[in-house]
mmCIF file of C-alpha atoms in Angstrom:
data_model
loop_
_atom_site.group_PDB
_atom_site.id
_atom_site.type_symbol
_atom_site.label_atom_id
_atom_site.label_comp_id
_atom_site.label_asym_id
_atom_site.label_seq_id
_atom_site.Cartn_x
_atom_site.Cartn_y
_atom_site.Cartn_z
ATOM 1 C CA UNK A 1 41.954 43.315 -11.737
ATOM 2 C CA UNK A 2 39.925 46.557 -11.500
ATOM 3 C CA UNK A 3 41.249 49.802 -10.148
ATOM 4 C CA UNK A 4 43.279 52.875 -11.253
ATOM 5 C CA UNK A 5 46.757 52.576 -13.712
ATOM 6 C CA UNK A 6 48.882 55.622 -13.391
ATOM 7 C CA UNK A 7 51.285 56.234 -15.790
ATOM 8 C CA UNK A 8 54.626 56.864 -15.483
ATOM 9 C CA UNK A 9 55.545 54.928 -12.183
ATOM 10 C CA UNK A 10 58.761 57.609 -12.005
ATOM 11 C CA UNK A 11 60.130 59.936 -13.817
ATOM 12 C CA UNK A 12 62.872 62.883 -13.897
ATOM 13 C CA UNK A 13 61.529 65.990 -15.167
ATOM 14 C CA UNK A 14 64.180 69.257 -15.707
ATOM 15 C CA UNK A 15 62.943 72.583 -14.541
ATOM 16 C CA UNK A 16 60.856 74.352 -16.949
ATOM 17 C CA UNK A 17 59.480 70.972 -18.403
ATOM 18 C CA UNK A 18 55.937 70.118 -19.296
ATOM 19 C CA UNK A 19 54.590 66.933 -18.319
ATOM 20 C CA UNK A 20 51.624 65.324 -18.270
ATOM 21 C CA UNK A 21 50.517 62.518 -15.622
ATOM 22 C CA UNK A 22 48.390 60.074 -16.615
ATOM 23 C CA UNK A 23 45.569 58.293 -15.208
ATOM 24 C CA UNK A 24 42.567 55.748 -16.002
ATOM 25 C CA UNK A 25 40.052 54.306 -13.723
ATOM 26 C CA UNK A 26 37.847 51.028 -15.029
ATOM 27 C CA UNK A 27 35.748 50.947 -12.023
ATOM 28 C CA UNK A 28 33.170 53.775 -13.445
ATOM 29 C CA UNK A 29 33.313 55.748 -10.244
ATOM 30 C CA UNK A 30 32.351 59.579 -10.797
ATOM 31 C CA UNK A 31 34.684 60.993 -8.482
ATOM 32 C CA UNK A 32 38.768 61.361 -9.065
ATOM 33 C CA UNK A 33 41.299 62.863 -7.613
ATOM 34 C CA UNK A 34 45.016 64.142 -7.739
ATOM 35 C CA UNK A 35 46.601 63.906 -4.505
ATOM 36 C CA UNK A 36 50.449 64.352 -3.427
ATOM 37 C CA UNK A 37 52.402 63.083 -1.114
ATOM 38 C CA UNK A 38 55.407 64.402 0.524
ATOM 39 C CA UNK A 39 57.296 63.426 3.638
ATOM 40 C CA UNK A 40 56.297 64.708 6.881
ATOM 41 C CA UNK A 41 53.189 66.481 5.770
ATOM 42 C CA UNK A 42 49.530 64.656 5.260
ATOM 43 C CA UNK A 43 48.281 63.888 1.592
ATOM 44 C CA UNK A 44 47.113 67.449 -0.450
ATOM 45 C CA UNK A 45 45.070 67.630 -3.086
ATOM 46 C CA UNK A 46 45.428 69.161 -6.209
ATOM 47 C CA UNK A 47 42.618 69.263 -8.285
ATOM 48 C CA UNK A 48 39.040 67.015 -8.086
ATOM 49 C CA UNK A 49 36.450 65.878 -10.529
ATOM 50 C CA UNK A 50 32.992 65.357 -9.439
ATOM 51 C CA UNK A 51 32.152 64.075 -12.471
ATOM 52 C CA UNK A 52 33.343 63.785 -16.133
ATOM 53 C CA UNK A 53 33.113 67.638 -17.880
ATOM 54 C CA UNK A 54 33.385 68.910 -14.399
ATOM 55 C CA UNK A 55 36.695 69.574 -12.198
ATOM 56 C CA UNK A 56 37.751 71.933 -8.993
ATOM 57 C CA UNK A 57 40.420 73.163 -7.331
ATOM 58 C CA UNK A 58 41.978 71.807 -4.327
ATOM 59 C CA UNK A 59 44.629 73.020 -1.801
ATOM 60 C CA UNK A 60 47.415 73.066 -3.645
ATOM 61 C CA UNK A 61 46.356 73.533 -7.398
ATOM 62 C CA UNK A 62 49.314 76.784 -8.634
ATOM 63 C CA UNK A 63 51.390 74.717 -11.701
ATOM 64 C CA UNK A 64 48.773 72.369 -12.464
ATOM 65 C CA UNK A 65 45.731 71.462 -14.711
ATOM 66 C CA UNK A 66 44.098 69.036 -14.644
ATOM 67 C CA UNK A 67 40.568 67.896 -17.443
ATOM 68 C CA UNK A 68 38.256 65.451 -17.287
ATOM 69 C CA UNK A 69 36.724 64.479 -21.422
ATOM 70 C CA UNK A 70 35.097 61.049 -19.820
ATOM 71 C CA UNK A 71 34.581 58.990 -17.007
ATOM 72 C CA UNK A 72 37.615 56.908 -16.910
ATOM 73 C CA UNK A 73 40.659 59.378 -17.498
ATOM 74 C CA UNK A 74 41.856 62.062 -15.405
ATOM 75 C CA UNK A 75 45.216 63.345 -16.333
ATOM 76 C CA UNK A 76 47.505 66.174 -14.738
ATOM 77 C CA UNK A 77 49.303 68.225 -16.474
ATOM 78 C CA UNK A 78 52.464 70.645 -15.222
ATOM 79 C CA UNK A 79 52.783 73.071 -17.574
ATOM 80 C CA UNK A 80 56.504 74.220 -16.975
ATOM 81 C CA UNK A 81 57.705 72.241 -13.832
ATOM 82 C CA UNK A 82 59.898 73.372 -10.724
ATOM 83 C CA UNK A 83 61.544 71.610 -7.874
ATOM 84 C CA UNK A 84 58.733 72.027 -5.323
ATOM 85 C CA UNK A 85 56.742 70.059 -7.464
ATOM 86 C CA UNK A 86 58.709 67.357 -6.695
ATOM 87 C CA UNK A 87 57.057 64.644 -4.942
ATOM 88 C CA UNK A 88 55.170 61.507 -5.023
ATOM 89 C CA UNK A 89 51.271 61.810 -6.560
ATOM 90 C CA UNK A 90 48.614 60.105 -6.013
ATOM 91 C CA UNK A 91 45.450 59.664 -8.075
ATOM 92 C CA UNK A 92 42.012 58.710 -6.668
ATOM 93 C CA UNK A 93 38.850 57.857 -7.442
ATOM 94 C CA UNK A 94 35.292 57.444 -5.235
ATOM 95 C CA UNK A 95 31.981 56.076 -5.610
ATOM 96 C CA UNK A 96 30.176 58.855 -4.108
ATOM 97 C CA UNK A 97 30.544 61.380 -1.177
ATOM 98 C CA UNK A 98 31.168 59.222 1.740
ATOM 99 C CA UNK A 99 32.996 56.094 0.121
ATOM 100 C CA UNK A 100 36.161 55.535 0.428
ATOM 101 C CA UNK A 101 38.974 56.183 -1.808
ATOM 102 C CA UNK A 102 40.927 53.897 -4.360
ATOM 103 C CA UNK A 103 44.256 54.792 -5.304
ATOM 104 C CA UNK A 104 46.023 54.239 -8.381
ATOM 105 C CA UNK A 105 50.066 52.712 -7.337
ATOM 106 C CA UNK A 106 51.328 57.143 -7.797
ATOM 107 C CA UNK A 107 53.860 58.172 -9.865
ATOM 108 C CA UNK A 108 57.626 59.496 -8.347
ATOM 109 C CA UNK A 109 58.394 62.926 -9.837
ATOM 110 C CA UNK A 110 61.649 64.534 -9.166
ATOM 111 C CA UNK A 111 62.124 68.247 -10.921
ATOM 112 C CA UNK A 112 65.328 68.806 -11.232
ATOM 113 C CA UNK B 1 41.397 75.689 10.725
ATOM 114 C CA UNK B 2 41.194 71.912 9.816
ATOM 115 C CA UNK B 3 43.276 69.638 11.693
ATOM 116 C CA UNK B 4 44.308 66.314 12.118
ATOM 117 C CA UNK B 5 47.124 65.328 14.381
ATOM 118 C CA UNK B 6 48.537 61.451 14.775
ATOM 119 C CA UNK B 7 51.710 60.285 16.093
ATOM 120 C CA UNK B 8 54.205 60.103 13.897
ATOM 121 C CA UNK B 9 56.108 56.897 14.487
ATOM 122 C CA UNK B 10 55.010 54.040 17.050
ATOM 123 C CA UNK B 11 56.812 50.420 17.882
ATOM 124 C CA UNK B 12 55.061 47.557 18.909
ATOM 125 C CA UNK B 13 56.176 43.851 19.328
ATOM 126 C CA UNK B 14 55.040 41.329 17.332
ATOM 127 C CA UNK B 15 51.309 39.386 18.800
ATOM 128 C CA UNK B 16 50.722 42.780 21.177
ATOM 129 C CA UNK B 17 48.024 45.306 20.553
ATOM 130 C CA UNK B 18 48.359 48.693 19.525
ATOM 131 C CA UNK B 19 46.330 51.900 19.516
ATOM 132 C CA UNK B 20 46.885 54.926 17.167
ATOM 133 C CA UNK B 21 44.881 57.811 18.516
ATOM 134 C CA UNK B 22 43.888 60.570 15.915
ATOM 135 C CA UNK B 23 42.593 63.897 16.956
ATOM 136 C CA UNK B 24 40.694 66.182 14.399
ATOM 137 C CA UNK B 25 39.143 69.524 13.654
ATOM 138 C CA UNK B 26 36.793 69.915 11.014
ATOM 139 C CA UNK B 27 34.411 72.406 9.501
ATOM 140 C CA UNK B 28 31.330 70.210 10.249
ATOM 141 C CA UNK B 29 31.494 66.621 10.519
ATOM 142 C CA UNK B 30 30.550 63.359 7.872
ATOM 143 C CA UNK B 31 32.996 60.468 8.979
ATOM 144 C CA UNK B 32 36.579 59.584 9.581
ATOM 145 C CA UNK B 33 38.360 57.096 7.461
ATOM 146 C CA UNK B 34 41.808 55.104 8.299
ATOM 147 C CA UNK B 35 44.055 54.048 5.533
ATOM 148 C CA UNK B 36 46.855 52.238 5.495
ATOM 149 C CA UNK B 37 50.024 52.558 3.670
ATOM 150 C CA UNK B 38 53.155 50.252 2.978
ATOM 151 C CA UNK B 39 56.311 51.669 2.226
ATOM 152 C CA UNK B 40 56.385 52.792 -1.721
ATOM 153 C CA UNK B 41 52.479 51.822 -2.486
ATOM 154 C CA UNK B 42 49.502 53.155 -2.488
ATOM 155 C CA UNK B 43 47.068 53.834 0.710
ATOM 156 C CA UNK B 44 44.462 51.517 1.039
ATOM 157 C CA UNK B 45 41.282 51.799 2.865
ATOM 158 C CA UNK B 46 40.792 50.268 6.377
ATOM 159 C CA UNK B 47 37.438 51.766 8.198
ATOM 160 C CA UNK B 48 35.225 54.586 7.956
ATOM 161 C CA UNK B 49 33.467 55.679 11.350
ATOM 162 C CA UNK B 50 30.326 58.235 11.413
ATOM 163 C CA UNK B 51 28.614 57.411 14.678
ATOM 164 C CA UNK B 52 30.566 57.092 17.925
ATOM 165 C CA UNK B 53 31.213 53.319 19.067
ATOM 166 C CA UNK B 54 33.391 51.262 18.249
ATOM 167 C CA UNK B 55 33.705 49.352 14.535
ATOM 168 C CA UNK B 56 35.547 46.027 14.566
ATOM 169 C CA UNK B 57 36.588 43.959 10.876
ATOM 170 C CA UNK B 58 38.881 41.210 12.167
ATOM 171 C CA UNK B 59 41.765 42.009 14.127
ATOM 172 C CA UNK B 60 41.742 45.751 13.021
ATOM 173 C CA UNK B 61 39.100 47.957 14.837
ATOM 174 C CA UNK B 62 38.248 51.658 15.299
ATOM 175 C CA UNK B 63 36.824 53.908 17.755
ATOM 176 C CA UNK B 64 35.316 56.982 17.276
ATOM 177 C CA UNK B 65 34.259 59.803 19.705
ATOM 178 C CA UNK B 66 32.540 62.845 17.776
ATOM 179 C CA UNK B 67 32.053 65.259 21.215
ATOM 180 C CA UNK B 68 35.829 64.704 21.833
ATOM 181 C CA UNK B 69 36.815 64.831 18.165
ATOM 182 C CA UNK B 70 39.011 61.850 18.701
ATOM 183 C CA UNK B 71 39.322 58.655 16.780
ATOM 184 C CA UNK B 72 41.646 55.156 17.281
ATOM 185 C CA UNK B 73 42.563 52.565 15.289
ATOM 186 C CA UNK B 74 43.718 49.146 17.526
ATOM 187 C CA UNK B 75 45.557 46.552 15.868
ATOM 188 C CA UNK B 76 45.571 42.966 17.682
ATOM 189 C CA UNK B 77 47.736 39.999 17.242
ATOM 190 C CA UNK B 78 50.678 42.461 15.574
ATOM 191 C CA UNK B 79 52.123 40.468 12.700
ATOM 192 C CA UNK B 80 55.666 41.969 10.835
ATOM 193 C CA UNK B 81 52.944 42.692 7.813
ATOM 194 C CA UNK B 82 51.216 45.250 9.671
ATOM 195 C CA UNK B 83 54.670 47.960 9.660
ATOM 196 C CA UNK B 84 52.973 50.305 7.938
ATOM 197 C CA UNK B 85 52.133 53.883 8.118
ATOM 198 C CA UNK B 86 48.611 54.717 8.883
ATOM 199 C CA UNK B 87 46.471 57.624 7.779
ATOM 200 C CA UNK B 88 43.720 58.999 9.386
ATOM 201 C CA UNK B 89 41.637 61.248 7.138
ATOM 202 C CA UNK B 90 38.364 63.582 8.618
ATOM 203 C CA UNK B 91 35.788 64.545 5.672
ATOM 204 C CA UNK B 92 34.276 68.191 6.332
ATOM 205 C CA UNK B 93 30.893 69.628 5.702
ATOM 206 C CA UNK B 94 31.844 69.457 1.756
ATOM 207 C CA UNK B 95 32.803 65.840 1.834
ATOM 208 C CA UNK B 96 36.687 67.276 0.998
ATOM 209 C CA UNK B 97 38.896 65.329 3.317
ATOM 210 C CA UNK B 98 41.662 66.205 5.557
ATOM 211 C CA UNK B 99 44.658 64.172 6.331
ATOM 212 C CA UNK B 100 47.065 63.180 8.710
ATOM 213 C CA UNK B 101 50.600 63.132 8.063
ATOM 214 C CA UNK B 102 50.386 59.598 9.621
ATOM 215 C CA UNK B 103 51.824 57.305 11.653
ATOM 216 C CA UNK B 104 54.387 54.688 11.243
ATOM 217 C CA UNK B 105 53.954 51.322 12.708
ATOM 218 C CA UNK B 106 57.322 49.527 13.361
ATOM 219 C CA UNK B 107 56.836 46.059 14.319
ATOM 220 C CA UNK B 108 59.261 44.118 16.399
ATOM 221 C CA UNK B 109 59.674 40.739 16.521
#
């Protein structure tokens, strides 16, 4: 079926690690997004793309990158991880300004 | 600031009704959304509201109230499926939106 893949579904990272999340969208929507997700506290974003060749920043963006070369991918990058960063994350994607979002299944990173 | 408070945990019996209220401040105003989201998977989108009234899809409906900045989401007929956590999410003046930490459902049979 259509939708978002997110690649990997979990993984253990050590401190000082670079990693890059991945992310790929079939549904041709011009909006994505990297979202986490930790307990307690309400989704944050990261970074957004309007559309491909464009991205912003978010709420929480310190320790990550993100690009956008085409439509359909979206990765995140960490370029030398730390514990905080643990958490679950969440990528997005949206038809246009007032549609609602489709998530890809996340990805579990713990920074140890 | 930007707001959103929910509950944070509810229980209901199975076949009752439940409300989950949701009380935001944004900067400026274009719709709240409800999501909701099993344990370990991905949200998924329930209802969007813009204008104030009430939106019903099935046995899931929600209210919205833009002078009181106040939203609900009412489940009816409560089935074990529906334990869930449920996010409500307010999009500001720059279409960004801002979450709830959300509420978990427990269901009770």
């Amino acid at each position: 079926t259509a939708g978002i893949t997110q690649a990997p579904t979990s993984q253990i990272l050590a401190a000082g690690r670079s990693m890059t999340l991945r992310c790929t969208q079939d549904m041709r929507h011009n909006a994505m997004y990297w979202y986490r997700q930790d307990l307690g506290l309400g989704l944050r974003l990261i970074h957004y793309s309007n559309t491909a060749g464009t991205t912003g920043k978010g709420e929480v963006p310190d320790g990550y990158s993100v690009s956008r070369a085409n439509t359909d991918d979206f990765p995140l990058t960490l370029a030398s991880a730390v514990p905080s960063q643990t958490s679950v994350y969440f990528c997005a994607s949206s038809d246009g300004d007032n549609s609602p979002l489709h998530f890809g299944n996340g990805t579990r990173l713990t920074v140890t | 600031g930007q707001n959103i408070d929910q509950p944070t945990e509810m229980t209901a019996t199975e076949g009752a009704i439940v409300q989950i209220n949701c009380t935001y401040q944004t900067s400026g105003f274009n719709g709240l959304f409800w999501y909701q989201q099993h344990a370990g998977e991905a949200p998924t989108f329930l209802s969007y509201n813009v204008l104030d009234g009430l939106e019903e899809k099935g046995r899931f409906s929600s209210f919205l109230s833009r002078s009181k900045g106040y939203s609900y989401l009412l489940l009816k007929e409560l089935q074990m499926k529906d334990s869930a956590s449920y996010l409500c999410a307010g999009m500001d003046s720059n279409y960004q939106l801002i979450w709830g930490a959300g509420t978990k459902l427990i269901i009770k049979p």
